[in-house]
mmCIF file of C-alpha atoms in Angstrom:
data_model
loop_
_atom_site.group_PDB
_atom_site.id
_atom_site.type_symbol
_atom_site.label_atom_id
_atom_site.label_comp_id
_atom_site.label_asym_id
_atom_site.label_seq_id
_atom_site.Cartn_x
_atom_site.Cartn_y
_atom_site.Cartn_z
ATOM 1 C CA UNK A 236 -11.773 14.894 6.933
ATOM 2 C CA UNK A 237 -9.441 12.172 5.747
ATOM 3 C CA UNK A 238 -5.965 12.484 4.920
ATOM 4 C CA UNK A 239 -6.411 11.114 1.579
ATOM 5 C CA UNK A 240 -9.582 11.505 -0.429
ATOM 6 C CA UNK A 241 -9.992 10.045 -3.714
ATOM 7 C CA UNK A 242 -12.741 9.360 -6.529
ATOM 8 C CA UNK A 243 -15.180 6.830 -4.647
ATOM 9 C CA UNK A 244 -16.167 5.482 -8.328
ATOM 10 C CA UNK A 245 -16.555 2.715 -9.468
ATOM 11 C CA UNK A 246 -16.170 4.281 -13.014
ATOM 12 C CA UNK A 247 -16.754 1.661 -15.838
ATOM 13 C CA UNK A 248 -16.116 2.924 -19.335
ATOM 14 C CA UNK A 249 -15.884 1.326 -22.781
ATOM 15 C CA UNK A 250 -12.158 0.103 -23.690
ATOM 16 C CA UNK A 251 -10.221 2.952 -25.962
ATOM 17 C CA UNK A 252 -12.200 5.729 -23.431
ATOM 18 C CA UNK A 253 -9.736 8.263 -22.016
ATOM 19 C CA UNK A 254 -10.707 8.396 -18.028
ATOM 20 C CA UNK A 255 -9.597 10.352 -15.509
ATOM 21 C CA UNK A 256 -9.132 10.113 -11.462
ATOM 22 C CA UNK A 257 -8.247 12.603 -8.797
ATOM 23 C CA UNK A 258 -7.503 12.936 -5.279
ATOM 24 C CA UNK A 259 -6.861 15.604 -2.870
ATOM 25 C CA UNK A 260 -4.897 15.670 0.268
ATOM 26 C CA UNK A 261 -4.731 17.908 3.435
ATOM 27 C CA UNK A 262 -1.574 17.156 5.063
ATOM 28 C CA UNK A 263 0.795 20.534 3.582
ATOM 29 C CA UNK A 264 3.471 18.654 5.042
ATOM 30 C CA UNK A 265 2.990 15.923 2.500
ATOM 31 C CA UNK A 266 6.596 15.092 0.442
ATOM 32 C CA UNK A 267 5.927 12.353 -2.389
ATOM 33 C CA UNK A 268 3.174 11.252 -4.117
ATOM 34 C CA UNK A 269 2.639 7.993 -6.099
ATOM 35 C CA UNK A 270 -0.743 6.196 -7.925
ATOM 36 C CA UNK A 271 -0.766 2.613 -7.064
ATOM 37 C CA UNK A 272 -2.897 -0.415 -9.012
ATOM 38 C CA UNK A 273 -3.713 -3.285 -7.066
ATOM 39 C CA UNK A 274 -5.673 -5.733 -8.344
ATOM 40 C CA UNK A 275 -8.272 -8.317 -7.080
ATOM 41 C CA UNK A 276 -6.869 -10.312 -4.219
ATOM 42 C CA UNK A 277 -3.072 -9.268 -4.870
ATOM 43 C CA UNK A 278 -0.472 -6.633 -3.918
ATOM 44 C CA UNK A 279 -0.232 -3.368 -4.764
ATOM 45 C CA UNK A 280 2.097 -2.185 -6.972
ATOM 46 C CA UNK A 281 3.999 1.172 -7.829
ATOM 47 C CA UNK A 282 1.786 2.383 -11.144
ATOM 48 C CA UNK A 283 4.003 6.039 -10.969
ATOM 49 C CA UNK A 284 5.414 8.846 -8.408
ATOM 50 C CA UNK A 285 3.761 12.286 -9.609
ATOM 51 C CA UNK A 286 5.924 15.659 -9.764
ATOM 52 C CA UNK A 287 4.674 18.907 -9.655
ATOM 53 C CA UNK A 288 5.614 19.136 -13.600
ATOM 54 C CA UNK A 289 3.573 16.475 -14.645
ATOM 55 C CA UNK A 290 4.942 13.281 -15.753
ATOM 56 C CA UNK A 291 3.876 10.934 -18.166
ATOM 57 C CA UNK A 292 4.302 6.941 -19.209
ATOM 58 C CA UNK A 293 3.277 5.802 -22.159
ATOM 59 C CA UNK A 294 -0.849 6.064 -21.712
ATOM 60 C CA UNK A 295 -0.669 6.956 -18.442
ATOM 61 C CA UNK A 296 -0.259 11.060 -17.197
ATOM 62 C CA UNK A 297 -0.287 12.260 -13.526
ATOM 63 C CA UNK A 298 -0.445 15.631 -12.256
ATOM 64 C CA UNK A 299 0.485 17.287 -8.919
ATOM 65 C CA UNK A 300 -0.808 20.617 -7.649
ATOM 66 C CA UNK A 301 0.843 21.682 -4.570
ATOM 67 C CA UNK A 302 -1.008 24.680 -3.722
ATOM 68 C CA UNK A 303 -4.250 23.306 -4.574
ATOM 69 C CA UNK A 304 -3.131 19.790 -2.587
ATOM 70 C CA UNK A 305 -4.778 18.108 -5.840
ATOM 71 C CA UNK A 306 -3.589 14.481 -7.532
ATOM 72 C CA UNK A 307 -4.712 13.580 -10.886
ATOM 73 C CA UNK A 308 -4.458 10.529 -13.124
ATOM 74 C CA UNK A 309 -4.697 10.309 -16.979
ATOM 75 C CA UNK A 310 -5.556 7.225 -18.593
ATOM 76 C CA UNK A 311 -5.764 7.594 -22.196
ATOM 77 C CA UNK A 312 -6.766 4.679 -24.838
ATOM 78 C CA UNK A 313 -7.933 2.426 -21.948
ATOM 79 C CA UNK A 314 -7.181 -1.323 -22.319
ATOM 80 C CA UNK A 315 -9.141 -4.378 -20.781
ATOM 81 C CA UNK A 316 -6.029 -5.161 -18.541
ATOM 82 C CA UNK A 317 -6.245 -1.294 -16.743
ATOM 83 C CA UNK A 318 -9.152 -2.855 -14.834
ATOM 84 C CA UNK A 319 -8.228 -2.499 -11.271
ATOM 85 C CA UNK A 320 -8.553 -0.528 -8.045
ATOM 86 C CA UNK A 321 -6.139 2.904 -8.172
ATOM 87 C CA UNK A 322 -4.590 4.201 -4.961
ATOM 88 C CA UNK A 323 -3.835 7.564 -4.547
ATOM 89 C CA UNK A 324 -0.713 7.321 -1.970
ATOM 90 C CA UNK A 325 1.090 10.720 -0.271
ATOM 91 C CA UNK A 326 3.922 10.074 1.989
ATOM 92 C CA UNK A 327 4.282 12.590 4.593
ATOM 93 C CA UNK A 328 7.736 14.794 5.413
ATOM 94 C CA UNK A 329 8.884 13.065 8.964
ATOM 95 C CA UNK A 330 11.461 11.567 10.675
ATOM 96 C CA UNK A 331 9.455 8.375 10.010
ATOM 97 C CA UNK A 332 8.656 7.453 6.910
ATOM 98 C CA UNK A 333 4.546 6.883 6.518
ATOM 99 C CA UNK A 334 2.211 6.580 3.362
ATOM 100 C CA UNK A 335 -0.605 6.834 3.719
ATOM 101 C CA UNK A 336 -3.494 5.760 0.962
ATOM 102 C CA UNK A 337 -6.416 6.847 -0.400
ATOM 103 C CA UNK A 338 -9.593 4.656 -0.136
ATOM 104 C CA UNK A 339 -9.199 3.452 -4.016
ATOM 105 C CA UNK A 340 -10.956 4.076 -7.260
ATOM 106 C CA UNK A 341 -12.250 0.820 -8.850
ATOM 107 C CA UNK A 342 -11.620 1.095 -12.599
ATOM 108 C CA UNK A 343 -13.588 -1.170 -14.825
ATOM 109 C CA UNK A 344 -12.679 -1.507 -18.742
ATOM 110 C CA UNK A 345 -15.679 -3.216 -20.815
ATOM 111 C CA UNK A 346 -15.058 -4.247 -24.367
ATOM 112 C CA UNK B 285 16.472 -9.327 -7.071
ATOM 113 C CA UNK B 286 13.601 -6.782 -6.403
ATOM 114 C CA UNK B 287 11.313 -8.504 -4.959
ATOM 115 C CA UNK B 288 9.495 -8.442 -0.880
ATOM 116 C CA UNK B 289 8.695 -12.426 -0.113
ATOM 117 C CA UNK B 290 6.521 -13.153 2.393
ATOM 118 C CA UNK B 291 5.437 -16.615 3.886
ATOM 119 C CA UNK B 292 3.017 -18.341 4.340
ATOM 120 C CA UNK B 293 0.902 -17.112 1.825
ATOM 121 C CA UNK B 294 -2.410 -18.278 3.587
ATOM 122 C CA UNK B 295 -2.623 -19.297 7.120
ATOM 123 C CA UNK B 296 -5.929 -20.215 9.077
ATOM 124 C CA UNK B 297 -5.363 -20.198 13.300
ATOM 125 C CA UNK B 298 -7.398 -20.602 16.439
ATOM 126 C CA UNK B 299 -7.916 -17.709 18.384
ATOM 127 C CA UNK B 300 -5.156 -19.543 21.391
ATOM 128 C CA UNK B 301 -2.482 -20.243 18.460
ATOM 129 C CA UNK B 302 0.660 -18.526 18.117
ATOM 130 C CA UNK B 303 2.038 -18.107 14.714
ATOM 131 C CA UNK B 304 4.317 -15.729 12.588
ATOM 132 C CA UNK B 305 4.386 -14.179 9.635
ATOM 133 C CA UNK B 306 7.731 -13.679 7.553
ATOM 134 C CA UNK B 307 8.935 -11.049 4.897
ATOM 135 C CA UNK B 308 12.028 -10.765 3.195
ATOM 136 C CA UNK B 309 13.567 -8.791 0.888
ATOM 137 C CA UNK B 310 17.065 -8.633 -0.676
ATOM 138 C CA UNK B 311 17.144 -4.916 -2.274
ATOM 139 C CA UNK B 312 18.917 -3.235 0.466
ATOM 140 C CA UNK B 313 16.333 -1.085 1.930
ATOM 141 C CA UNK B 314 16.342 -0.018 5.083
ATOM 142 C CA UNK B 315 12.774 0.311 5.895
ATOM 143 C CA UNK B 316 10.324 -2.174 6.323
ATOM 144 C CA UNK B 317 6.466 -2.129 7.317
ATOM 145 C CA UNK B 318 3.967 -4.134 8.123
ATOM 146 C CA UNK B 319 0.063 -3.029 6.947
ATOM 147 C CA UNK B 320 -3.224 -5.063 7.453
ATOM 148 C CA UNK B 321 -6.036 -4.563 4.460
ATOM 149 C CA UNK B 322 -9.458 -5.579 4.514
ATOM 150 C CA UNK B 323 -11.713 -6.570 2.023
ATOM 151 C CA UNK B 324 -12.459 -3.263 -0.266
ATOM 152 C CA UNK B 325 -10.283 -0.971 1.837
ATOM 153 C CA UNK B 326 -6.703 0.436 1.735
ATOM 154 C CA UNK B 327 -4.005 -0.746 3.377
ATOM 155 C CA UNK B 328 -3.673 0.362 7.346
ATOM 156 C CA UNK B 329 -0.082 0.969 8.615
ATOM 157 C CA UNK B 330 0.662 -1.041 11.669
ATOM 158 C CA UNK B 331 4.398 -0.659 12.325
ATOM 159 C CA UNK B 332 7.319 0.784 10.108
ATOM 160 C CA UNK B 333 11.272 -0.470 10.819
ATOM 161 C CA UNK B 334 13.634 2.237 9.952
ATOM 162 C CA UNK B 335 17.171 0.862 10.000
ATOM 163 C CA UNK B 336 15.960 -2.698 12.291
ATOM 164 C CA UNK B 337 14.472 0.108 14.949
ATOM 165 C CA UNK B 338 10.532 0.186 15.732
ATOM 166 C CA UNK B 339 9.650 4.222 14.279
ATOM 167 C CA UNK B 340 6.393 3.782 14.372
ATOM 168 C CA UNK B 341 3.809 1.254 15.804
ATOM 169 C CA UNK B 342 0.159 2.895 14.923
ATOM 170 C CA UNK B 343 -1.466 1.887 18.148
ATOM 171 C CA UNK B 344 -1.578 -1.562 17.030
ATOM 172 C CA UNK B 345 -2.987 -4.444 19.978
ATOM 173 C CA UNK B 346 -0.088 -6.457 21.577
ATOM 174 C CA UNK B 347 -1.132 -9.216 20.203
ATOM 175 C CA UNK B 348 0.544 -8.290 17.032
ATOM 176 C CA UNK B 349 4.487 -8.190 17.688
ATOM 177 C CA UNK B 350 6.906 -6.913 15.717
ATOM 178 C CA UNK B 351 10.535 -8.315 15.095
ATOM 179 C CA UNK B 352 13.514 -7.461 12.626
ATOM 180 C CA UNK B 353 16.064 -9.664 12.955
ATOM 181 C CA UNK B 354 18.303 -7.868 9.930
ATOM 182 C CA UNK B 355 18.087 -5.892 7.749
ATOM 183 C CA UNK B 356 16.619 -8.191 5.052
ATOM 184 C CA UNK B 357 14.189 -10.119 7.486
ATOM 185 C CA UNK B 358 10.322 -8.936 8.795
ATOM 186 C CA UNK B 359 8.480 -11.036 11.133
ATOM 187 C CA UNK B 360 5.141 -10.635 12.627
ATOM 188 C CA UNK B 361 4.148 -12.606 15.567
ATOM 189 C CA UNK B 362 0.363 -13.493 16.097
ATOM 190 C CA UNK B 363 -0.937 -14.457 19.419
ATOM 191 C CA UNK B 364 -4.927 -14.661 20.633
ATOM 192 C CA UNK B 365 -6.114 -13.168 17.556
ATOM 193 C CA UNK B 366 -9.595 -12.447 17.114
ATOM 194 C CA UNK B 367 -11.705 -13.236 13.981
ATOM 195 C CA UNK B 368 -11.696 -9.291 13.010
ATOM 196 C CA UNK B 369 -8.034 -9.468 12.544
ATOM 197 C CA UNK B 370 -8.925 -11.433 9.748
ATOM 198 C CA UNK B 371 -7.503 -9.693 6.889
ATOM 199 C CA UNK B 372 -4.485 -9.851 4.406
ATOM 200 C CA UNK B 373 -1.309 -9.158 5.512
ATOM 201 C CA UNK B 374 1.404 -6.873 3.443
ATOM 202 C CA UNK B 375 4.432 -6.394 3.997
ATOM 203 C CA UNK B 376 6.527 -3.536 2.212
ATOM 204 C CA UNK B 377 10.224 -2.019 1.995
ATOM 205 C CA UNK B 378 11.652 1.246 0.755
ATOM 206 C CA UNK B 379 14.965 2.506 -0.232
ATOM 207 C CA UNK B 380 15.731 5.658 2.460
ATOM 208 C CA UNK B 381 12.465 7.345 3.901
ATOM 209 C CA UNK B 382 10.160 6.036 0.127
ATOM 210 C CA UNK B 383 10.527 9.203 -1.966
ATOM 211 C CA UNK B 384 11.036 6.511 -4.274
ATOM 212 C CA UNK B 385 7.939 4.561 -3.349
ATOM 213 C CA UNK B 386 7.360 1.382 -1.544
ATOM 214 C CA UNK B 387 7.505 -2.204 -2.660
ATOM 215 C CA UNK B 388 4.700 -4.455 -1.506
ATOM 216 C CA UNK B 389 5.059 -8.559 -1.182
ATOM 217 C CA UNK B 390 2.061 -10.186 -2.054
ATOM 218 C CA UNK B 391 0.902 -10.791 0.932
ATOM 219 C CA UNK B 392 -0.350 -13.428 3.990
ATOM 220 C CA UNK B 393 -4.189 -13.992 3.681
ATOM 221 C CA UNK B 394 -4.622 -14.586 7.222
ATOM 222 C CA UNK B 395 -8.369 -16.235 8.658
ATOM 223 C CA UNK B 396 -8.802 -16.216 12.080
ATOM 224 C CA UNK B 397 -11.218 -19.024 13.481
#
């Protein structure tokens, strides 16, 4: 079983569509947890850490359940530029840090 | 300044050259890593820096070595590379152990011939 399991999408929805992603670790010993967007041939980049109370930025809404080791991510009024690949990242409690990611879900907005 | 540089962007070698990659950051963290992604998959750790130390090295080949000068400089050193270690080449930073997250440069796209 991998550490990180996400989505394997793609999902492609029409632009305004509310979609959402999840992702489930196994690791108990996991300590953070973040989404990442990277797109096409770049970086990726820190989309938003996710707390077991939920937090939300402006369209976006992610969702941690410890006990059920379960990631989600909200993404309401979808825009053409939220077309990407979204990593579902866990960093795990050690003397080291180490993130590891999720395989991706490949997000694709149509007008 | 919160941004991870990293040079060359692109770099094409010979399977008998020696070359080096280069990252750089400015912020003051005190962890640095080096990950390899392929087309279409996540990134792979290879090595992580905690304070200019080698924590972890993920059973990476030797001919990938590590080096942190500082604590603002990454370099990875490439020697008889093979074709499959084509691949693009991130390097990251993180403030403490990255309960904050980690900071990616935008990478060396690295083609092995």
């Amino acid at each position: 079983r991998k550490e990180v399991e996400q989505d394997p999408g793609p999902f492609n929805v029409p632009e305004g569509a509310t979609v959402a992603f999840n992702c489930t670790y196994s690791n108990s010993a996991s300590q953070s947890f973040f989404w990442y967007r990277q797109d096409c041939r770049k970086e990726p980049k820190l989309l938003m850490s996710v707390y077991s109370s939920g937090n939300e930025d402006g369209r976006f809404t992610a969702q941690l359940n410890r006990a059920s080791q379960y990631i989600s991510l909200l993404i309401r009024d979808s825009k053409l530029s939220d077309s990407a690949t979204y990593l579902c990242v866990v960093l795990l409690r050690s003397s080291a840090s180490k993130i590891i990611f999720g395989s991706g879900t490949r997000l694709s907005i149509r007008p | 300044d919160t941004e991870v540089t990293q040079t060359p962007k692109h770099l094409v070698m010979g399977m008998t050259n020696k070359k080096s990659l280069k990252c750089e950051q400015h912020m003051g963290h005190r962890a640095m890593y080096w990950y390899k992604q392929k087309a279409k998959k996540p990134p792979e750790l290879m090595f992580v820096y905690s304070y200019e130390k080698l924590s972890i090295n993920e059973s990476v080949p030797s001919r990938f070595s590590p080096e942190c000068p500082n604590s603002s400089l990454l370099n990875l050193h490439l020697h008889a590379l093979q074709p499959e270690d084509s691949a693009l080449y991130l390097c990251a930073s993180s403030q403490g152990l990255g309960a904050s997250g980690y900071t990616f440069g935008s990478g060396t796209r690295l083609t092995v011939v």
